[in-house]
Amino acid sequence: MRGAMEEILKTRGLKAYYGEQEILRGIDMTIPRNRVTAIMGPSGCGKTTLIRCFNRMHEATPGARIEGKIWLEGKDLMSMNPIQVRRMVGMVFQKPNPFPTMSIYENVLAGYRLNGIKLKRQEEQRIVEEALKKAGLWDEVKDSLRRRGTFLSGGQQQRLCIARALAVNPRLLLMDEPTSALDPKATRRVEELIGHLKETVTVVVVTHNVAQAGRVADYTAFLYWGELIEFGPTSRLFTTPQDPRTEEYLTGKFG
């Protein structure tokens, strides 16, 4: 058993807007280090917007802005260089999106190449092998590294995207509905992988799938219309929710 919960990211009074529309309504939340945190809630409740605030992607949208505070490892996120933030906070999207013109090898190294970071060949090879092993993909692709990433199956492509995110050694990995485009077998592989990843990186998973949150998450947040209704250990939140709206969502009365 680990000791007291150590935080990696904290928000206070976090609000997010698209133009005049308020999407997040004063979120106070603390993400624990080396745990899996699920953010669940019905479609359109602000889940994706919330994690896009964590890596400074929300503000990159024209007309979008945030208010309130976010701290990453004790530092004010909004005063950090966005490029530095995105190296510390990786992201995996809903649909697998390997770069189509790049090989598997090049896809894993894309974070370095796009930021103009030059590596020695030996270092490249080490990073590629380590990242693919962490993503549970090395044994399947080690003899095909020069083939394009798009030749892989959907589940393998998503694990390649996870490897790409892990290659730059992020502190925090955000996953936005990472299995929604996958079949049940590939979904199971990714869920098992998430369980292993928390040994080396903190994971935040957005999902509207209640069962998935129950399977993969140590902590769960329930969002509803931009408000954080409830947040706590998954085992407690699923068995004794404190708010009737959480209970209604968990039992399928809406969502």
GROMACS .gro file of C-alpha atoms in nm:
model
  255
    1MET     CA    1   0.000   0.000   0.000
    2ARG     CA    2   0.117   0.349  -0.082
    3GLY     CA    3   0.106   0.622   0.178
    4ALA     CA    4  -0.100   0.941   0.167
    5MET     CA    5  -0.231   1.048  -0.171
    6GLU     CA    6   0.013   1.276  -0.353
    7GLU     CA    7  -0.141   1.521  -0.597
    8ILE     CA    8  -0.011   1.591  -0.946
    9LEU     CA    9  -0.272   1.838  -1.071
   10LYS     CA   10  -0.519   2.062  -0.891
   11THR     CA   11  -0.789   2.303  -1.008
   12ARG     CA   12  -0.971   2.569  -0.811
   13GLY     CA   13  -1.269   2.764  -0.945
   14LEU     CA   14  -1.195   2.645  -1.300
   15LYS     CA   15  -1.436   2.784  -1.556
   16ALA     CA   16  -1.416   2.736  -1.932
   17TYR     CA   17  -1.596   2.929  -2.204
   18TYR     CA   18  -1.658   2.912  -2.576
   19GLY     CA   19  -1.741   3.272  -2.652
   20GLU     CA   20  -2.003   3.366  -2.394
   21GLN     CA   21  -2.114   3.008  -2.332
   22GLU     CA   22  -1.994   2.872  -1.999
   23ILE     CA   23  -1.893   2.506  -2.037
   24LEU     CA   24  -1.728   2.442  -1.698
   25ARG     CA   25  -1.874   2.600  -1.385
   26GLY     CA   26  -1.613   2.638  -1.114
   27ILE     CA   27  -1.441   2.299  -1.096
   28ASP     CA   28  -1.243   2.219  -0.777
   29MET     CA   29  -1.055   1.895  -0.831
   30THR     CA   30  -0.733   1.722  -0.723
   31ILE     CA   31  -0.584   1.450  -0.944
   32PRO     CA   32  -0.376   1.193  -0.747
   33ARG     CA   33  -0.035   1.090  -0.879
   34ASN     CA   34   0.019   0.738  -1.021
   35ARG     CA   35  -0.348   0.655  -1.012
   36VAL     CA   36  -0.613   0.623  -1.282
   37THR     CA   37  -0.884   0.887  -1.258
   38ALA     CA   38  -1.198   0.850  -1.470
   39ILE     CA   39  -1.406   1.152  -1.567
   40MET     CA   40  -1.754   1.032  -1.655
   41GLY     CA   41  -2.083   1.194  -1.740
   42PRO     CA   42  -2.334   1.222  -2.024
   43SER     CA   43  -2.239   1.358  -2.367
   44GLY     CA   44  -2.194   1.735  -2.373
   45CYS     CA   45  -2.133   1.771  -1.999
   46GLY     CA   46  -1.782   1.920  -2.034
   47LYS     CA   47  -1.558   1.612  -1.990
   48THR     CA   48  -1.341   1.672  -2.296
   49THR     CA   49  -1.326   2.047  -2.232
   50LEU     CA   50  -1.198   1.977  -1.881
   51ILE     CA   51  -0.904   1.764  -1.991
   52ARG     CA   52  -0.827   2.007  -2.276
   53CYS     CA   53  -0.776   2.269  -2.005
   54PHE     CA   54  -0.519   2.040  -1.840
   55ASN     CA   55  -0.283   2.061  -2.140
   56ARG     CA   56  -0.363   2.415  -2.259
   57MET     CA   57  -0.548   2.293  -2.570
   58HIS     CA   58  -0.881   2.456  -2.482
   59GLU     CA   59  -0.747   2.809  -2.513
   60ALA     CA   60  -0.604   2.727  -2.858
   61THR     CA   61  -0.962   2.728  -2.995
   62PRO     CA   62  -1.068   3.072  -3.126
   63GLY     CA   63  -1.303   3.242  -2.878
   64ALA     CA   64  -1.222   2.993  -2.599
   65ARG     CA   65  -1.090   3.103  -2.260
   66ILE     CA   66  -1.062   2.983  -1.903
   67GLU     CA   67  -1.086   3.141  -1.559
   68GLY     CA   68  -0.967   3.007  -1.226
   69LYS     CA   69  -0.649   2.823  -1.133
   70ILE     CA   70  -0.473   2.504  -1.246
   71TRP     CA   71  -0.153   2.381  -1.084
   72LEU     CA   72   0.066   2.107  -1.234
   73GLU     CA   73   0.316   1.965  -0.984
   74GLY     CA   74   0.267   2.282  -0.780
   75LYS     CA   75   0.333   2.522  -1.071
   76ASP     CA   76   0.078   2.762  -1.217
   77LEU     CA   77  -0.014   2.590  -1.544
   78MET     CA   78  -0.122   2.912  -1.714
   79SER     CA   79   0.217   3.075  -1.658
   80MET     CA   80   0.406   2.781  -1.812
   81ASN     CA   81   0.510   2.759  -2.177
   82PRO     CA   82   0.234   2.562  -2.359
   83ILE     CA   83   0.498   2.350  -2.538
   84GLN     CA   84   0.646   2.253  -2.200
   85VAL     CA   85   0.295   2.176  -2.069
   86ARG     CA   86   0.223   1.942  -2.361
   87ARG     CA   87   0.547   1.755  -2.309
   88MET     CA   88   0.449   1.701  -1.945
   89VAL     CA   89   0.083   1.627  -2.024
   90GLY     CA   90   0.031   1.380  -2.311
   91MET     CA   91  -0.299   1.319  -2.487
   92VAL     CA   92  -0.460   1.023  -2.661
   93PHE     CA   93  -0.773   1.097  -2.861
   94GLN     CA   94  -1.100   0.920  -2.928
   95LYS     CA   95  -1.007   0.786  -3.272
   96PRO     CA   96  -0.662   0.637  -3.334
   97ASN     CA   97  -0.464   0.899  -3.527
   98PRO     CA   98  -0.118   0.777  -3.623
   99PHE     CA   99   0.046   1.013  -3.873
  100PRO     CA  100  -0.041   0.843  -4.204
  101THR     CA  101   0.283   0.923  -4.391
  102MET     CA  102   0.506   0.807  -4.104
  103SER     CA  103   0.633   0.461  -4.017
  104ILE     CA  104   0.565   0.302  -3.678
  105TYR     CA  105   0.919   0.403  -3.576
  106GLU     CA  106   0.869   0.766  -3.689
  107ASN     CA  107   0.526   0.786  -3.524
  108VAL     CA  108   0.674   0.699  -3.183
  109LEU     CA  109   0.939   0.970  -3.224
  110ALA     CA  110   0.700   1.232  -3.362
  111GLY     CA  111   0.696   1.437  -3.038
  112TYR     CA  112   1.072   1.487  -3.065
  113ARG     CA  113   1.077   1.553  -3.440
  114LEU     CA  114   0.791   1.805  -3.430
  115ASN     CA  115   0.969   1.999  -3.155
  116GLY     CA  116   1.302   1.996  -3.340
  117ILE     CA  117   1.475   1.777  -3.080
  118LYS     CA  118   1.760   1.581  -3.236
  119LEU     CA  119   1.849   1.240  -3.095
  120LYS     CA  120   2.132   1.002  -3.163
  121ARG     CA  121   2.033   0.684  -3.344
  122GLN     CA  122   2.098   0.466  -3.041
  123GLU     CA  123   1.882   0.695  -2.824
  124GLU     CA  124   1.603   0.685  -3.083
  125GLN     CA  125   1.606   0.308  -3.085
  126ARG     CA  126   1.596   0.290  -2.704
  127ILE     CA  127   1.302   0.535  -2.684
  128VAL     CA  128   1.106   0.353  -2.956
  129GLU     CA  129   1.152   0.012  -2.793
  130GLU     CA  130   1.072   0.139  -2.441
  131ALA     CA  131   0.759   0.329  -2.552
  132LEU     CA  132   0.625   0.038  -2.756
  133LYS     CA  133   0.688  -0.200  -2.466
  134LYS     CA  134   0.503   0.033  -2.227
  135ALA     CA  135   0.213   0.040  -2.474
  136GLY     CA  136   0.212  -0.340  -2.497
  137LEU     CA  137   0.285  -0.330  -2.870
  138TRP     CA  138   0.656  -0.413  -2.907
  139ASP     CA  139   0.622  -0.789  -2.964
  140GLU     CA  140   0.358  -0.732  -3.231
  141VAL     CA  141   0.549  -0.471  -3.436
  142LYS     CA  142   0.923  -0.514  -3.364
  143ASP     CA  143   0.977  -0.671  -3.708
  144SER     CA  144   0.762  -0.410  -3.889
  145LEU     CA  145   0.893  -0.079  -3.751
  146ARG     CA  146   0.949   0.067  -4.099
  147ARG     CA  147   0.592  -0.001  -4.212
  148ARG     CA  148   0.338   0.277  -4.190
  149GLY     CA  149   0.138   0.297  -3.869
  150THR     CA  150  -0.186   0.291  -4.066
  151PHE     CA  151  -0.128  -0.074  -4.165
  152LEU     CA  152  -0.203  -0.175  -3.805
  153SER     CA  153  -0.546  -0.276  -3.674
  154GLY     CA  154  -0.757  -0.013  -3.496
  155GLY     CA  155  -0.658  -0.139  -3.151
  156GLN     CA  156  -0.291  -0.152  -3.245
  157GLN     CA  157  -0.311   0.199  -3.390
  158GLN     CA  158  -0.452   0.327  -3.060
  159ARG     CA  159  -0.170   0.157  -2.868
  160LEU     CA  160   0.076   0.316  -3.114
  161CYS     CA  161  -0.076   0.656  -3.028
  162ILE     CA  162  -0.032   0.572  -2.659
  163ALA     CA  163   0.333   0.482  -2.729
  164ARG     CA  164   0.378   0.813  -2.912
  165ALA     CA  165   0.242   1.001  -2.612
  166LEU     CA  166   0.458   0.801  -2.368
  167ALA     CA  167   0.780   0.845  -2.570
  168VAL     CA  168   0.839   1.199  -2.438
  169ASN     CA  169   0.800   1.079  -2.075
  170PRO     CA  170   0.492   1.280  -1.973
  171ARG     CA  171   0.398   1.310  -1.607
  172LEU     CA  172   0.027   1.293  -1.691
  173LEU     CA  173  -0.150   1.106  -1.972
  174LEU     CA  174  -0.496   1.224  -2.078
  175MET     CA  175  -0.714   0.975  -2.267
  176ASP     CA  176  -1.035   1.102  -2.429
  177GLU     CA  177  -1.274   0.809  -2.479
  178PRO     CA  178  -0.976   0.598  -2.593
  179THR     CA  179  -1.176   0.283  -2.667
  180SER     CA  180  -1.496   0.426  -2.819
  181ALA     CA  181  -1.381   0.341  -3.175
  182LEU     CA  182  -1.251  -0.006  -3.083
  183ASP     CA  183  -1.405  -0.354  -3.080
  184PRO     CA  184  -1.451  -0.538  -2.747
  185LYS     CA  185  -1.124  -0.736  -2.773
  186ALA     CA  186  -0.915  -0.424  -2.850
  187THR     CA  187  -1.101  -0.236  -2.576
  188ARG     CA  188  -1.002  -0.502  -2.324
  189ARG     CA  189  -0.635  -0.475  -2.430
  190VAL     CA  190  -0.636  -0.097  -2.383
  191GLU     CA  191  -0.811  -0.125  -2.046
  192GLU     CA  192  -0.551  -0.377  -1.926
  193LEU     CA  193  -0.278  -0.144  -2.050
  194ILE     CA  194  -0.423   0.150  -1.854
  195GLY     CA  195  -0.391  -0.059  -1.537
  196HIS     CA  196  -0.018  -0.113  -1.603
  197LEU     CA  197   0.055   0.246  -1.707
  198LYS     CA  198  -0.014   0.396  -1.364
  199GLU     CA  199   0.309   0.243  -1.237
  200THR     CA  200   0.499   0.506  -1.437
  201VAL     CA  201   0.250   0.780  -1.532
  202THR     CA  202  -0.069   0.933  -1.393
  203VAL     CA  203  -0.368   0.858  -1.618
  204VAL     CA  204  -0.692   1.055  -1.663
  205VAL     CA  205  -0.956   0.878  -1.875
  206VAL     CA  206  -1.267   1.045  -2.009
  207THR     CA  207  -1.551   0.798  -2.054
  208HIS     CA  208  -1.929   0.788  -2.068
  209ASN     CA  209  -1.909   0.413  -2.009
  210VAL     CA  210  -1.992   0.355  -1.642
  211ALA     CA  211  -1.872  -0.007  -1.648
  212GLN     CA  212  -1.536   0.101  -1.793
  213ALA     CA  213  -1.485   0.359  -1.519
  214GLY     CA  214  -1.559   0.086  -1.266
  215ARG     CA  215  -1.303  -0.147  -1.425
  216VAL     CA  216  -1.007   0.087  -1.478
  217ALA     CA  217  -1.028   0.379  -1.235
  218ASP     CA  218  -0.897   0.422  -0.881
  219TYR     CA  219  -1.082   0.755  -0.857
  220THR     CA  220  -1.388   0.877  -1.046
  221ALA     CA  221  -1.531   1.223  -1.112
  222PHE     CA  222  -1.893   1.269  -1.221
  223LEU     CA  223  -1.960   1.578  -1.432
  224TYR     CA  224  -2.307   1.704  -1.517
  225TRP     CA  225  -2.377   2.020  -1.719
  226GLY     CA  226  -2.033   2.160  -1.648
  227GLU     CA  227  -2.046   2.100  -1.273
  228LEU     CA  228  -1.837   1.853  -1.076
  229ILE     CA  229  -2.114   1.674  -0.890
  230GLU     CA  230  -1.899   1.419  -0.710
  231PHE     CA  231  -1.538   1.301  -0.695
  232GLY     CA  232  -1.376   1.027  -0.488
  233PRO     CA  233  -1.247   0.669  -0.478
  234THR     CA  234  -1.431   0.468  -0.743
  235SER     CA  235  -1.525   0.193  -0.498
  236ARG     CA  236  -1.696   0.445  -0.268
  237LEU     CA  237  -1.858   0.652  -0.542
  238PHE     CA  238  -2.004   0.343  -0.711
  239THR     CA  239  -2.139   0.184  -0.391
  240THR     CA  240  -2.245   0.484  -0.181
  241PRO     CA  241  -2.279   0.794  -0.404
  242GLN     CA  242  -2.337   1.112  -0.205
  243ASP     CA  243  -2.552   1.289  -0.464
  244PRO     CA  244  -2.878   1.149  -0.608
  245ARG     CA  245  -2.776   1.262  -0.959
  246THR     CA  246  -2.467   1.040  -0.938
  247GLU     CA  247  -2.683   0.744  -0.837
  248GLU     CA  248  -2.929   0.813  -1.120
  249TYR     CA  249  -2.646   0.824  -1.374
  250LEU     CA  250  -2.484   0.507  -1.241
  251THR     CA  251  -2.814   0.319  -1.259
  252GLY     CA  252  -2.883   0.437  -1.615
  253LYS     CA  253  -3.175   0.670  -1.543
  254PHE     CA  254  -3.015   0.931  -1.771
  255GLY     CA  255  -2.703   0.971  -1.984
   0.00000   0.00000   0.00000
